Amino acid sequence: MAEHRQTEHTDPTTSHPGSVGQLDPNDVLALRAADTITFHTNAASVARIDAGLSSAAFAQPRIYTSRQQRLFPDGDRLDRRRRIQVGGAIAGFDDVRRWREHDLPGAAALAVFDAAHLHEVWRSIAALLRPGDVLRLHWRADDSSDALTDPALHRDELRLGVTRGARRWLFLLAVHVLPEPARMITRVAAADTAAGSGIGG
């Protein structure tokens, strides 16, 4: 996906004065129609979901309809994006091997579904989403449910929490077993964290 300009999100369809992560009707439509879905939580525990349309599969720059431009208000010459701020937490072991259920120090996480319309789990979840649902990203670093024999490998997981009134669901979206530095969840050095350098949002 081409690089996007960093823009202020003042469009009413992407601003959520209510609960963080609460979907409005256009959020739901964009999540269902997107070519690419990106999940991200930065070192300051600020989380977002970016739904995107891309020109990558087209021989010439894509012409977006007025509806697509409304659903994906942020764009450059090639691609368009809708950013949805959500809640997010990264669990894992800190530098002294204590388990942190939330706010793992210096951790940032990223997962990308490049062909969201072909991702069967994501399509199923998107079809269940309704306006008013509240989304939250749950990342888990170094999950121990698999007995990995290679010490260089790490099992990282992403789950999507959906709250609708009193009902709650938790969906497993991604599991990556990879070595550093290709992991889904990365850490910055403790000294860098103390200096306030983390991974930007």
Tab-separated table of C-alpha atoms in Angstrom:
chain	number	residue	atom	x	y	z
A	1	MET	CA	0.000	0.000	0.000
A	2	ALA	CA	1.343	3.411	-0.905
A	3	GLU	CA	2.400	5.767	1.864
A	4	HIS	CA	-0.433	7.905	3.198
A	5	ARG	CA	-0.233	11.548	4.105
A	6	GLN	CA	-0.614	12.108	7.821
A	7	THR	CA	-3.843	14.063	8.189
A	8	GLU	CA	-5.902	15.285	11.103
A	9	HIS	CA	-8.988	13.131	11.558
A	10	THR	CA	-11.692	15.752	11.910
A	11	ASP	CA	-14.215	14.140	9.565
A	12	PRO	CA	-17.315	13.281	11.637
A	13	THR	CA	-17.334	9.739	10.274
A	14	THR	CA	-13.936	9.030	11.828
A	15	SER	CA	-14.267	11.024	15.052
A	16	HIS	CA	-15.831	9.233	18.002
A	17	PRO	CA	-16.896	11.511	20.836
A	18	GLY	CA	-18.365	8.544	22.741
A	19	SER	CA	-16.658	5.341	23.801
A	20	VAL	CA	-13.234	4.627	22.308
A	21	GLY	CA	-13.672	1.936	19.697
A	22	GLN	CA	-17.432	2.369	19.322
A	23	LEU	CA	-18.406	1.818	15.692
A	24	ASP	CA	-20.707	4.068	13.734
A	25	PRO	CA	-22.554	2.839	10.596
A	26	ASN	CA	-19.824	4.056	8.212
A	27	ASP	CA	-17.123	2.316	10.271
A	28	VAL	CA	-18.969	-0.984	9.845
A	29	LEU	CA	-19.414	-0.473	6.098
A	30	ALA	CA	-15.738	0.449	5.662
A	31	LEU	CA	-14.516	-2.575	7.626
A	32	ARG	CA	-16.587	-4.831	5.372
A	33	ALA	CA	-15.503	-3.147	2.125
A	34	ALA	CA	-11.781	-2.657	2.801
A	35	ASP	CA	-9.051	-4.257	0.697
A	36	THR	CA	-6.567	-4.033	3.582
A	37	ILE	CA	-7.078	-4.055	7.353
A	38	THR	CA	-4.214	-2.956	9.610
A	39	PHE	CA	-4.230	-3.457	13.390
A	40	HIS	CA	-1.746	-1.425	15.415
A	41	THR	CA	-0.997	-0.639	19.041
A	42	ASN	CA	1.967	1.591	19.803
A	43	ALA	CA	4.321	1.770	22.781
A	44	ALA	CA	2.003	4.278	24.482
A	45	SER	CA	-0.903	1.760	24.267
A	46	VAL	CA	-2.696	3.860	21.646
A	47	ALA	CA	-4.518	1.472	19.320
A	48	ARG	CA	-6.197	1.780	15.957
A	49	ILE	CA	-7.655	-0.150	13.066
A	50	ASP	CA	-6.997	1.215	9.566
A	51	ALA	CA	-9.355	0.095	6.812
A	52	GLY	CA	-7.924	0.801	3.373
A	53	LEU	CA	-8.671	0.752	-0.344
A	54	SER	CA	-5.696	0.343	-2.647
A	55	SER	CA	-4.808	0.884	-6.299
A	56	ALA	CA	-2.139	-1.823	-6.140
A	57	ALA	CA	-4.160	-4.364	-8.151
A	58	PHE	CA	-5.053	-1.877	-10.881
A	59	ALA	CA	-2.979	-1.061	-13.962
A	60	GLN	CA	-3.824	2.629	-13.622
A	61	PRO	CA	-4.655	4.813	-10.619
A	62	ARG	CA	-7.992	3.736	-9.224
A	63	ILE	CA	-11.006	6.034	-9.537
A	64	TYR	CA	-12.942	6.036	-6.275
A	65	THR	CA	-16.684	6.541	-6.144
A	66	SER	CA	-18.218	9.231	-3.949
A	67	ARG	CA	-19.370	6.503	-1.554
A	68	GLN	CA	-15.850	5.088	-1.290
A	69	GLN	CA	-14.485	8.568	-0.658
A	70	ARG	CA	-17.051	9.070	2.116
A	71	LEU	CA	-16.314	5.716	3.766
A	72	PHE	CA	-12.536	6.133	3.385
A	73	PRO	CA	-12.028	9.890	3.921
A	74	ASP	CA	-8.208	9.987	4.240
A	75	GLY	CA	-6.357	9.555	0.991
A	76	ASP	CA	-3.537	10.327	-1.337
A	77	ARG	CA	-3.323	10.002	-5.120
A	78	LEU	CA	-3.457	6.182	-5.030
A	79	ASP	CA	-5.030	4.853	-1.849
A	80	ARG	CA	-7.715	5.739	0.668
A	81	ARG	CA	-8.037	4.972	4.385
A	82	ARG	CA	-10.435	5.106	7.293
A	83	ARG	CA	-8.839	5.185	10.758
A	84	ILE	CA	-10.794	3.900	13.753
A	85	GLN	CA	-9.351	4.533	17.206
A	86	VAL	CA	-9.934	1.536	19.472
A	87	GLY	CA	-8.834	0.251	22.859
A	88	GLY	CA	-5.762	-1.931	22.974
A	89	ALA	CA	-3.580	-3.866	25.401
A	90	ILE	CA	-0.369	-5.852	24.995
A	91	ALA	CA	0.267	-8.686	27.447
A	92	GLY	CA	3.614	-10.403	27.951
A	93	PHE	CA	6.683	-10.825	30.135
A	94	ASP	CA	8.636	-7.715	31.067
A	95	ASP	CA	12.428	-7.453	31.372
A	96	VAL	CA	12.453	-9.212	34.767
A	97	ARG	CA	10.093	-11.981	33.584
A	98	ARG	CA	7.010	-10.679	35.369
A	99	TRP	CA	3.785	-11.232	33.455
A	100	ARG	CA	1.995	-8.022	32.445
A	101	GLU	CA	-1.626	-8.521	31.448
A	102	HIS	CA	-1.771	-4.942	30.089
A	103	ASP	CA	0.729	-2.281	29.017
A	104	LEU	CA	3.811	-4.428	28.426
A	105	PRO	CA	6.618	-1.828	28.745
A	106	GLY	CA	8.079	-0.652	25.455
A	107	ALA	CA	5.951	-2.995	23.356
A	108	ALA	CA	4.295	-2.199	20.034
A	109	ALA	CA	2.269	-4.493	17.811
A	110	LEU	CA	1.273	-4.607	14.158
A	111	ALA	CA	-0.713	-7.025	12.003
A	112	VAL	CA	-1.837	-6.500	8.409
A	113	PHE	CA	-4.431	-8.394	6.364
A	114	ASP	CA	-3.452	-7.425	2.806
A	115	ALA	CA	-6.389	-9.195	1.142
A	116	ALA	CA	-9.081	-8.706	3.764
A	117	HIS	CA	-11.849	-9.848	1.418
A	118	LEU	CA	-10.116	-13.261	1.148
A	119	HIS	CA	-9.489	-13.657	4.898
A	120	GLU	CA	-12.334	-15.956	5.946
A	121	VAL	CA	-12.087	-15.264	9.682
A	122	TRP	CA	-12.041	-11.491	9.168
A	123	ARG	CA	-14.962	-11.646	6.705
A	124	SER	CA	-16.995	-13.627	9.229
A	125	ILE	CA	-16.253	-11.134	12.010
A	126	ALA	CA	-16.969	-8.116	9.797
A	127	ALA	CA	-20.341	-9.588	8.854
A	128	LEU	CA	-21.233	-9.839	12.574
A	129	LEU	CA	-20.293	-6.242	13.437
A	130	ARG	CA	-23.053	-3.719	14.085
A	131	PRO	CA	-23.095	0.048	14.706
A	132	GLY	CA	-22.611	0.665	18.426
A	133	ASP	CA	-20.282	-2.324	18.902
A	134	VAL	CA	-17.107	-1.470	20.803
A	135	LEU	CA	-13.818	-2.978	19.548
A	136	ARG	CA	-10.630	-3.643	21.474
A	137	LEU	CA	-7.335	-5.225	20.402
A	138	HIS	CA	-5.837	-7.863	22.712
A	139	TRP	CA	-2.215	-8.725	21.907
A	140	ARG	CA	-0.343	-11.531	23.684
A	141	ALA	CA	3.439	-11.789	23.336
A	142	ASP	CA	5.269	-15.086	23.887
A	143	ASP	CA	2.145	-17.142	24.467
A	144	SER	CA	3.152	-20.403	26.108
A	145	SER	CA	0.321	-22.583	24.775
A	146	ASP	CA	2.778	-24.068	22.266
A	147	ALA	CA	5.922	-25.734	23.591
A	148	LEU	CA	8.381	-24.133	21.186
A	149	THR	CA	11.681	-26.010	21.128
A	150	ASP	CA	13.582	-23.306	19.241
A	151	PRO	CA	14.506	-20.497	21.677
A	152	ALA	CA	14.705	-18.033	18.769
A	153	LEU	CA	10.989	-18.424	18.005
A	154	HIS	CA	8.192	-16.447	19.646
A	155	ARG	CA	4.444	-17.089	19.474
A	156	ASP	CA	2.479	-13.831	19.296
A	157	GLU	CA	-1.309	-13.594	19.112
A	158	LEU	CA	-3.937	-11.005	18.268
A	159	ARG	CA	-7.520	-11.254	19.449
A	160	LEU	CA	-10.352	-8.849	18.698
A	161	GLY	CA	-12.790	-8.111	21.500
A	162	VAL	CA	-16.308	-7.050	20.539
A	163	THR	CA	-18.717	-5.672	23.146
A	164	ARG	CA	-22.404	-5.164	22.337
A	165	GLY	CA	-24.310	-4.040	25.402
A	166	ALA	CA	-23.976	-6.853	27.958
A	167	ARG	CA	-22.685	-9.335	25.361
A	168	ARG	CA	-18.982	-9.867	24.702
A	169	TRP	CA	-17.077	-11.890	22.148
A	170	LEU	CA	-13.361	-12.549	21.715
A	171	PHE	CA	-12.066	-13.671	18.298
A	172	LEU	CA	-8.601	-15.068	17.556
A	173	LEU	CA	-7.453	-13.097	14.496
A	174	ALA	CA	-3.780	-13.929	14.048
A	175	VAL	CA	-1.078	-16.231	15.415
A	176	HIS	CA	2.521	-15.672	14.306
A	177	VAL	CA	5.441	-17.902	15.291
A	178	LEU	CA	8.508	-16.003	14.159
A	179	PRO	CA	12.008	-14.975	15.284
A	180	GLU	CA	13.156	-11.437	16.054
A	181	PRO	CA	12.887	-8.949	14.391
A	182	ALA	CA	10.020	-10.273	12.249
A	183	ARG	CA	7.620	-10.671	15.158
A	184	MET	CA	4.106	-9.270	15.286
A	185	ILE	CA	4.879	-7.764	18.720
A	186	THR	CA	8.174	-5.923	19.157
A	187	ARG	CA	9.929	-4.296	22.098
A	188	VAL	CA	12.086	-1.194	22.357
A	189	ALA	CA	15.006	-1.052	24.777
A	190	ALA	CA	14.166	-0.053	28.347
A	191	ALA	CA	16.530	2.947	28.091
A	192	ASP	CA	14.702	4.117	24.960
A	193	THR	CA	11.356	3.738	26.703
A	194	ALA	CA	12.549	5.815	29.630
A	195	ALA	CA	13.699	8.490	27.191
A	196	GLY	CA	10.232	8.557	25.660
A	197	SER	CA	11.249	7.219	22.226
A	198	GLY	CA	8.744	4.331	21.535
A	199	ILE	CA	7.159	3.370	18.301
A	200	GLY	CA	4.982	6.126	16.947
A	201	GLY	CA	1.273	5.998	16.259
